Amino acid sequence: MPSSRPPYRVAIIGTGGIAHAHAEALTHLSERARLVAVADVDPTRAAEFADRFSVPHVFSDPQALLESGKLDLVHICTPPQTHAPLASLAMRAGVTALVEKPTALSLREMDELAEVQEQTGSRVLTVFQHRYGAAAVRLRRLATAGVLGRPLVATCETLWYRSDEYFDVPWRGRWDVEGGGPTMGHGIHQFDLMLSVLGPWSVITALADRQARPTDTEDVSVAAVRFDNGALATVVNSLLSPRETSRLRFDFEYATVEVEHLYGYREEHWRFTPAPGHEELAALWADGDEPDIMSGHRLQIEAVFDAWDTGQEPGVSLPDARRTLEFAAATYASAFRGVRVAAGELEGDDPFTLSMDGGAVPWDRVKEALV
């Protein structure tokens, strides 16, 4: 969407791997935004990043970055433990924070962010970029309009592979730093997309285990879910799967809609199958003129700017991201307590509102000595 306003002023905190995806996205949006500053505790890494992406100002302290000049948006690309504190810092500086998933490590932290948001009037947005691919937007539109009929069955699978060496990075595989295993850090993108299509969930029954990896957290979880609209779904999150794939399937009354990809999808990754007697829906699915762009950061960042340009609230809002985080917390609570967990059940001082492990992990910790 073209805009006549001056480019938005953007900064990035944290210049590790995922920050490169943010900076590349901003490069594609250079007519609408300027990356004016970066901050990182590693000055060499920050300088190299700034040189690569022609960023004029480099800081070692996030507070100094936030005080350096007017900013419209700050991307938080640091390890998960720091997401909520940095988002609060940004809001108190009057800057919207776009935070990599997970927004926070617990529901309690999410609620504390909501309090700061209420106090400051600034916003926290969460990176769930797979919501913004053209086919996913189309699917939500058709589902909301009811032309696909009632949603009946869904499967959501994040089947990835991470070796033991992957967990050599000290912050990986720790409840207190990363927040969880594949349920929090990997599969969350796929089940967030599922939730964006199917709407509110009502109850979860789950299992989780640490089967092979040297980690405090689970390396696989499996959940069965009922939604408010009656749909039933299965969700699998794994780091033990040599043939990697990310797969979603929605069976509606009148059509099946599927996507299989790995870290991002295009139109070619989707398949639409109408039910007998509803063949006309195939033409409706194919009737889209949106650019066929990979479902990456660029589309979500662009959607933020579009919303601002038109005076609307951008996604993914804090309440919306909390619903996805609650899904993860309920998965853990069900798995470790051995009970069904209903939406809204985890509240107050319930241990699973305070941390994703809820103090109930049924295996020995292996990374306590790491810092």
CSV table of C-alpha atoms in Angstrom, one decimal:
chain,number,residue,atom,x,y,z
A,1,MET,CA,0.0,0.0,0.0
A,2,PRO,CA,1.7,3.3,-1.1
A,3,SER,CA,2.0,6.0,1.5
A,4,SER,CA,2.9,9.7,1.2
A,5,ARG,CA,4.0,10.1,4.9
A,6,PRO,CA,7.7,10.1,5.8
A,7,PRO,CA,9.3,6.7,6.3
A,8,TYR,CA,8.7,5.1,9.7
A,9,ARG,CA,11.8,5.1,11.9
A,10,VAL,CA,12.7,1.6,13.1
A,11,ALA,CA,15.3,0.1,15.3
A,12,ILE,CA,16.4,-3.5,16.1
A,13,ILE,CA,17.5,-4.8,19.5
A,14,GLY,CA,19.5,-8.0,19.2
A,15,THR,CA,21.5,-8.7,16.0
A,16,GLY,CA,21.6,-12.5,16.1
A,17,GLY,CA,20.2,-14.8,13.5
A,18,ILE,CA,16.6,-13.8,13.4
A,19,ALA,CA,17.4,-10.1,13.3
A,20,HIS,CA,18.7,-10.7,9.8
A,21,ALA,CA,15.2,-11.7,8.6
A,22,HIS,CA,13.8,-8.5,10.1
A,23,ALA,CA,16.5,-6.4,8.4
A,24,GLU,CA,16.0,-8.1,5.1
A,25,ALA,CA,12.3,-7.5,5.3
A,26,LEU,CA,12.9,-3.8,6.1
A,27,THR,CA,15.2,-3.6,3.1
A,28,HIS,CA,12.3,-4.6,0.9
A,29,LEU,CA,10.2,-1.9,2.5
A,30,SER,CA,12.8,0.8,2.3
A,31,GLU,CA,10.3,3.3,0.8
A,32,ARG,CA,8.2,3.0,3.9
A,33,ALA,CA,10.7,2.5,6.7
A,34,ARG,CA,14.3,3.4,7.7
A,35,LEU,CA,16.3,1.1,9.9
A,36,VAL,CA,18.1,3.9,11.9
A,37,ALA,CA,19.6,2.1,14.9
A,38,VAL,CA,20.6,-1.3,16.3
A,39,ALA,CA,21.7,-2.5,19.8
A,40,ASP,CA,23.4,-5.6,21.0
A,41,VAL,CA,25.5,-6.6,24.0
A,42,ASP,CA,28.1,-7.9,21.5
A,43,PRO,CA,29.6,-4.7,20.0
A,44,THR,CA,31.5,-6.6,17.2
A,45,ARG,CA,28.3,-8.4,16.1
A,46,ALA,CA,26.3,-5.2,16.2
A,47,ALA,CA,28.9,-3.3,14.2
A,48,GLU,CA,29.0,-6.1,11.5
A,49,PHE,CA,25.2,-6.1,11.3
A,50,ALA,CA,25.1,-2.3,11.0
A,51,ASP,CA,27.7,-2.4,8.3
A,52,ARG,CA,25.8,-5.0,6.3
A,53,PHE,CA,22.5,-3.2,6.5
A,54,SER,CA,23.8,0.4,6.4
A,55,VAL,CA,22.5,1.3,9.9
A,56,PRO,CA,23.8,4.7,11.0
A,57,HIS,CA,23.7,4.2,14.8
A,58,VAL,CA,24.9,1.4,17.0
A,59,PHE,CA,24.4,0.9,20.7
A,60,SER,CA,25.3,-1.6,23.4
A,61,ASP,CA,22.5,-0.5,25.7
A,62,PRO,CA,18.8,-0.8,24.7
A,63,GLN,CA,17.9,2.1,26.9
A,64,ALA,CA,20.4,4.4,25.1
A,65,LEU,CA,19.0,3.3,21.8
A,66,LEU,CA,15.4,4.1,22.9
A,67,GLU,CA,16.5,7.6,24.2
A,68,SER,CA,18.6,8.4,21.0
A,69,GLY,CA,15.8,9.9,19.0
A,70,LYS,CA,12.2,9.5,17.9
A,71,LEU,CA,11.3,5.9,17.0
A,72,ASP,CA,8.1,4.5,15.6
A,73,LEU,CA,8.9,0.8,16.0
A,74,VAL,CA,11.5,-1.3,17.7
A,75,HIS,CA,12.0,-5.0,16.8
A,76,ILE,CA,13.0,-7.2,19.7
A,77,CYS,CA,15.1,-10.1,18.4
A,78,THR,CA,16.9,-11.2,21.6
A,79,PRO,CA,16.7,-14.5,23.5
A,80,PRO,CA,13.2,-15.2,24.9
A,81,GLN,CA,14.0,-14.5,28.5
A,82,THR,CA,14.5,-10.8,27.6
A,83,HIS,CA,11.4,-10.2,25.5
A,84,ALA,CA,9.0,-9.0,28.2
A,85,PRO,CA,11.5,-6.7,30.0
A,86,LEU,CA,12.6,-5.1,26.7
A,87,ALA,CA,9.0,-4.7,25.5
A,88,SER,CA,8.2,-2.9,28.7
A,89,LEU,CA,11.2,-0.7,28.3
A,90,ALA,CA,10.1,0.2,24.8
A,91,MET,CA,6.6,1.0,25.8
A,92,ARG,CA,7.7,3.2,28.7
A,93,ALA,CA,9.8,5.1,26.0
A,94,GLY,CA,6.7,5.6,24.0
A,95,VAL,CA,7.7,3.1,21.2
A,96,THR,CA,5.7,0.2,19.8
A,97,ALA,CA,7.5,-3.1,20.3
A,98,LEU,CA,7.4,-5.8,17.7
A,99,VAL,CA,8.6,-8.9,19.6
A,100,GLU,CA,9.8,-12.2,18.3
A,101,LYS,CA,7.8,-15.2,19.6
A,102,PRO,CA,7.3,-16.0,22.3
A,103,THR,CA,6.2,-12.6,23.5
A,104,ALA,CA,6.9,-13.6,27.1
A,105,LEU,CA,7.8,-16.8,29.1
A,106,SER,CA,4.6,-17.0,31.0
A,107,LEU,CA,1.0,-15.8,31.2
A,108,ARG,CA,1.9,-13.8,34.2
A,109,GLU,CA,4.5,-11.9,32.2
A,110,MET,CA,1.9,-11.3,29.5
A,111,ASP,CA,-0.5,-9.8,32.0
A,112,GLU,CA,2.2,-7.6,33.3
A,113,LEU,CA,2.9,-6.4,29.8
A,114,ALA,CA,-0.8,-5.6,29.5
A,115,GLU,CA,-0.6,-3.4,32.6
A,116,VAL,CA,2.3,-1.5,31.1
A,117,GLN,CA,0.4,-1.1,27.8
A,118,GLU,CA,-2.6,0.3,29.7
A,119,GLN,CA,-0.4,2.7,31.6
A,120,THR,CA,1.6,4.0,28.6
A,121,GLY,CA,-0.8,3.7,25.7
A,122,SER,CA,2.0,2.1,23.7
A,123,ARG,CA,1.6,-1.3,22.1
A,124,VAL,CA,3.3,-4.7,22.0
A,125,LEU,CA,2.9,-6.7,18.8
A,126,THR,CA,4.1,-10.3,18.3
A,127,VAL,CA,5.8,-11.8,15.3
A,128,PHE,CA,3.5,-14.6,13.9
A,129,GLN,CA,4.3,-14.0,10.3
A,130,HIS,CA,2.6,-17.1,8.9
A,131,ARG,CA,-0.8,-15.5,9.5
A,132,TYR,CA,0.0,-13.0,6.7
A,133,GLY,CA,0.7,-15.2,3.7
A,134,ALA,CA,-1.9,-14.5,1.0
A,135,ALA,CA,-3.4,-18.0,1.1
A,136,ALA,CA,-3.8,-17.9,4.9
A,137,VAL,CA,-5.5,-14.5,4.6
A,138,ARG,CA,-7.8,-15.9,2.0
A,139,LEU,CA,-8.6,-19.0,4.0
A,140,ARG,CA,-9.6,-16.9,7.0
A,141,ARG,CA,-11.8,-14.8,4.8
A,142,LEU,CA,-13.6,-17.8,3.3
A,143,ALA,CA,-14.0,-19.5,6.6
A,144,THR,CA,-15.4,-16.4,8.3
A,145,ALA,CA,-17.8,-15.9,5.4
A,146,GLY,CA,-19.0,-19.5,5.9
A,147,VAL,CA,-18.7,-20.6,2.3
A,148,LEU,CA,-16.6,-23.6,3.3
A,149,GLY,CA,-19.2,-24.8,5.8
A,150,ARG,CA,-18.5,-25.7,9.4
A,151,PRO,CA,-14.9,-26.6,10.4
A,152,LEU,CA,-14.9,-30.2,11.5
A,153,VAL,CA,-11.4,-31.6,11.8
A,154,ALA,CA,-7.8,-30.2,11.7
A,155,THR,CA,-4.3,-31.5,12.0
A,156,CYS,CA,-1.3,-29.3,12.9
A,157,GLU,CA,2.2,-30.7,12.7
A,158,THR,CA,5.6,-29.2,13.3
A,159,LEU,CA,7.9,-32.1,12.6
A,160,TRP,CA,11.4,-30.7,12.8
A,161,TYR,CA,14.9,-32.1,13.6
A,162,ARG,CA,17.4,-30.6,16.0
A,163,SER,CA,20.6,-32.4,16.9
A,164,ASP,CA,22.1,-32.6,20.4
A,165,GLU,CA,24.6,-29.9,19.3
A,166,TYR,CA,21.7,-27.5,18.7
A,167,PHE,CA,21.3,-27.3,22.5
A,168,ASP,CA,25.0,-26.3,23.1
A,169,VAL,CA,23.8,-22.7,22.9
A,170,PRO,CA,23.4,-22.0,26.7
A,171,TRP,CA,19.9,-20.4,26.5
A,172,ARG,CA,18.3,-23.2,24.4
A,173,GLY,CA,16.4,-26.0,26.1
A,174,ARG,CA,16.0,-24.1,29.4
A,175,TRP,CA,12.6,-23.4,30.9
A,176,ASP,CA,13.9,-20.2,32.6
A,177,VAL,CA,15.4,-18.7,29.5
A,178,GLU,CA,13.6,-20.2,26.4
A,179,GLY,CA,10.3,-20.9,28.1
A,180,GLY,CA,9.9,-24.4,26.7
A,181,GLY,CA,10.8,-26.8,23.9
A,182,PRO,CA,9.2,-27.2,20.5
A,183,THR,CA,5.7,-26.3,21.9
A,184,MET,CA,6.9,-22.8,22.8
A,185,GLY,CA,9.8,-22.2,20.4
A,186,HIS,CA,9.0,-24.1,17.2
A,187,GLY,CA,5.4,-25.4,16.8
A,188,ILE,CA,3.9,-22.2,18.1
A,189,HIS,CA,4.0,-20.7,14.6
A,190,GLN,CA,1.9,-23.5,13.2
A,191,PHE,CA,-0.7,-23.7,16.0
A,192,ASP,CA,-1.0,-19.9,16.0
A,193,LEU,CA,-2.0,-20.1,12.4
A,194,MET,CA,-4.4,-22.8,13.2
A,195,LEU,CA,-5.9,-20.7,16.0
A,196,SER,CA,-6.2,-17.7,13.7
A,197,VAL,CA,-8.4,-19.9,11.4
A,198,LEU,CA,-10.4,-21.9,13.8
A,199,GLY,CA,-10.9,-19.3,16.6
A,200,PRO,CA,-11.2,-20.0,20.3
A,201,TRP,CA,-10.3,-23.4,21.7
A,202,SER,CA,-12.2,-24.8,24.6
A,203,VAL,CA,-10.3,-27.8,26.0
A,204,ILE,CA,-6.9,-29.6,25.6
A,205,THR,CA,-5.7,-33.0,26.5
A,206,ALA,CA,-1.9,-33.4,25.9
A,207,LEU,CA,1.2,-35.5,26.4
A,208,ALA,CA,4.8,-34.2,26.4
A,209,ASP,CA,8.1,-36.0,26.9
A,210,ARG,CA,11.9,-35.6,26.6
A,211,GLN,CA,12.7,-38.6,24.6
A,212,ALA,CA,16.2,-38.0,23.2
A,213,ARG,CA,17.7,-34.5,23.5
A,214,PRO,CA,20.0,-33.2,26.3
A,215,THR,CA,17.5,-30.5,27.4
A,216,ASP,CA,15.5,-29.4,30.4
A,217,THR,CA,12.4,-29.0,28.2
A,218,GLU,CA,10.3,-31.5,26.2
A,219,ASP,CA,11.5,-32.4,22.8
A,220,VAL,CA,8.0,-33.6,21.7
A,221,SER,CA,4.4,-32.8,22.6
A,222,VAL,CA,1.1,-34.1,21.3
A,223,ALA,CA,-2.3,-32.5,22.0
A,224,ALA,CA,-6.0,-33.2,21.2
A,225,VAL,CA,-8.1,-30.1,21.1
A,226,ARG,CA,-11.8,-29.2,21.0
A,227,PHE,CA,-12.7,-25.7,19.7
A,228,ASP,CA,-15.7,-23.6,20.6
A,229,ASN,CA,-17.2,-24.1,17.2
A,230,GLY,CA,-17.1,-27.9,17.7
A,231,ALA,CA,-14.0,-28.7,15.5
A,232,LEU,CA,-11.6,-31.3,16.8
A,233,ALA,CA,-7.8,-31.0,16.1
A,234,THR,CA,-4.6,-32.8,16.8
A,235,VAL,CA,-1.3,-30.9,17.3
A,236,VAL,CA,2.2,-32.4,17.2
A,237,ASN,CA,5.4,-30.5,18.0
A,238,SER,CA,8.6,-32.4,17.5
A,239,LEU,CA,12.4,-31.8,17.3
A,240,LEU,CA,13.0,-35.5,16.6
A,241,SER,CA,11.8,-35.8,13.0
A,242,PRO,CA,14.6,-36.4,10.3
A,243,ARG,CA,12.2,-35.7,7.4
A,244,GLU,CA,11.2,-32.2,8.4
A,245,THR,CA,7.9,-30.6,7.6
A,246,SER,CA,5.3,-28.1,8.8
A,247,ARG,CA,1.8,-29.2,7.9
A,248,LEU,CA,-1.7,-27.9,8.5
A,249,ARG,CA,-4.9,-29.5,7.3
A,250,PHE,CA,-8.4,-28.1,7.7
A,251,ASP,CA,-11.4,-30.3,6.9
A,252,PHE,CA,-14.6,-28.2,6.5
A,253,GLU,CA,-18.0,-29.4,5.5
A,254,TYR,CA,-17.4,-28.5,1.9
A,255,ALA,CA,-13.7,-28.6,1.3
A,256,THR,CA,-10.3,-29.6,2.6
A,257,VAL,CA,-7.6,-27.0,2.7
A,258,GLU,CA,-4.0,-28.1,3.3
A,259,VAL,CA,-0.5,-26.5,3.4
A,260,GLU,CA,2.8,-28.3,3.7
A,261,HIS,CA,6.1,-26.3,3.9
A,262,LEU,CA,9.0,-25.9,6.3
A,263,TYR,CA,9.8,-22.4,7.4
A,264,GLY,CA,7.6,-20.4,5.0
A,265,TYR,CA,4.9,-21.1,2.4
A,266,ARG,CA,3.9,-19.8,-1.0
A,267,GLU,CA,0.8,-20.6,-3.1
A,268,GLU,CA,2.4,-23.7,-4.5
A,269,HIS,CA,2.5,-25.2,-1.0
A,270,TRP,CA,-1.3,-25.1,-0.6
A,271,ARG,CA,-3.9,-27.7,-1.8
A,272,PHE,CA,-7.6,-27.1,-2.0
A,273,THR,CA,-10.0,-30.1,-2.4
A,274,PRO,CA,-13.7,-29.4,-2.7
A,275,ALA,CA,-16.2,-32.0,-1.4
A,276,PRO,CA,-18.4,-33.7,-4.0
A,277,GLY,CA,-21.1,-31.4,-5.1
A,278,HIS,CA,-19.1,-28.3,-4.2
A,279,GLU,CA,-16.6,-28.2,-7.1
A,280,GLU,CA,-17.4,-24.5,-7.7
A,281,LEU,CA,-15.4,-23.6,-4.6
A,282,ALA,CA,-12.2,-24.5,-6.3
A,283,ALA,CA,-12.6,-21.5,-8.6
A,284,LEU,CA,-13.4,-19.3,-5.5
A,285,TRP,CA,-10.2,-20.5,-3.8
A,286,ALA,CA,-8.1,-19.7,-7.0
A,287,ASP,CA,-9.7,-16.3,-7.4
A,288,GLY,CA,-6.9,-14.3,-5.7
A,289,ASP,CA,-4.7,-11.6,-7.1
A,290,GLU,CA,-2.4,-11.1,-4.1
A,291,PRO,CA,1.3,-11.1,-4.7
A,292,ASP,CA,2.8,-14.6,-4.2
A,293,ILE,CA,5.3,-13.7,-1.5
A,294,MET,CA,6.8,-16.1,1.0
A,295,SER,CA,5.0,-16.0,4.4
A,296,GLY,CA,7.9,-14.2,6.1
A,297,HIS,CA,8.5,-11.1,8.2
A,298,ARG,CA,8.1,-8.7,5.3
A,299,LEU,CA,4.3,-9.3,5.1
A,300,GLN,CA,3.6,-8.8,8.8
A,301,ILE,CA,5.8,-5.7,9.0
A,302,GLU,CA,4.1,-4.3,5.9
A,303,ALA,CA,0.7,-5.0,7.5
A,304,VAL,CA,1.8,-3.0,10.6
A,305,PHE,CA,2.5,0.0,8.4
A,306,ASP,CA,-0.7,-0.5,6.4
A,307,ALA,CA,-2.7,-0.4,9.7
A,308,TRP,CA,-0.9,2.7,10.9
A,309,ASP,CA,-1.4,4.5,7.6
A,310,THR,CA,-5.2,3.9,7.8
A,311,GLY,CA,-5.5,4.6,11.5
A,312,GLN,CA,-6.2,1.0,12.5
A,313,GLU,CA,-4.8,-1.3,15.2
A,314,PRO,CA,-2.1,-3.6,13.8
A,315,GLY,CA,-1.8,-7.3,14.6
A,316,VAL,CA,-0.8,-9.4,16.4
A,317,SER,CA,-2.1,-7.6,19.5
A,318,LEU,CA,-1.2,-8.5,23.0
A,319,PRO,CA,-4.6,-10.1,23.8
A,320,ASP,CA,-4.4,-12.1,20.6
A,321,ALA,CA,-0.8,-13.3,21.4
A,322,ARG,CA,-1.9,-14.2,24.9
A,323,ARG,CA,-4.5,-16.6,23.5
A,324,THR,CA,-1.8,-18.4,21.6
A,325,LEU,CA,0.5,-18.5,24.7
A,326,GLU,CA,-2.4,-19.8,26.8
A,327,PHE,CA,-2.7,-22.7,24.3
A,328,ALA,CA,1.0,-23.6,25.0
A,329,ALA,CA,0.6,-23.3,28.7
A,330,ALA,CA,-2.5,-25.5,28.7
A,331,THR,CA,-0.6,-28.1,26.6
A,332,TYR,CA,2.1,-28.2,29.3
A,333,ALA,CA,-0.4,-28.2,32.2
A,334,SER,CA,-2.4,-31.0,30.7
A,335,ALA,CA,0.7,-33.1,29.9
A,336,PHE,CA,2.4,-32.7,33.3
A,337,ARG,CA,-0.7,-32.9,35.4
A,338,GLY,CA,-2.3,-35.7,33.4
A,339,VAL,CA,-5.7,-33.9,33.1
A,340,ARG,CA,-7.8,-32.0,30.6
A,341,VAL,CA,-7.4,-28.3,30.7
A,342,ALA,CA,-10.1,-25.8,29.7
A,343,ALA,CA,-9.6,-22.4,28.2
A,344,GLY,CA,-9.4,-19.8,31.0
A,345,GLU,CA,-8.7,-22.4,33.7
A,346,LEU,CA,-5.1,-21.3,34.2
A,347,GLU,CA,-5.4,-18.1,36.2
A,348,GLY,CA,-4.2,-16.3,39.3
A,349,ASP,CA,-1.3,-18.0,41.0
A,350,ASP,CA,-1.7,-21.3,39.3
A,351,PRO,CA,1.9,-22.6,38.8
A,352,PHE,CA,1.3,-22.8,35.0
A,353,THR,CA,0.6,-19.1,34.8
A,354,LEU,CA,4.0,-18.4,36.4
A,355,SER,CA,6.1,-20.7,34.2
A,356,MET,CA,5.5,-23.1,31.4
A,357,ASP,CA,6.9,-26.1,33.4
A,358,GLY,CA,4.6,-25.3,36.3
A,359,GLY,CA,7.1,-26.9,38.7
A,360,ALA,CA,5.8,-30.3,37.5
A,361,VAL,CA,8.3,-31.6,34.9
A,362,PRO,CA,8.5,-35.4,35.5
A,363,TRP,CA,12.1,-35.8,34.5
A,364,ASP,CA,15.5,-34.7,35.9
A,365,ARG,CA,16.9,-31.3,34.8
A,366,VAL,CA,20.2,-31.6,32.8
A,367,LYS,CA,21.2,-27.9,32.2
A,368,GLU,CA,20.9,-26.3,35.6
A,369,ALA,CA,24.6,-25.5,35.7
A,370,LEU,CA,24.5,-23.6,32.4
A,371,VAL,CA,24.3,-19.8,32.5
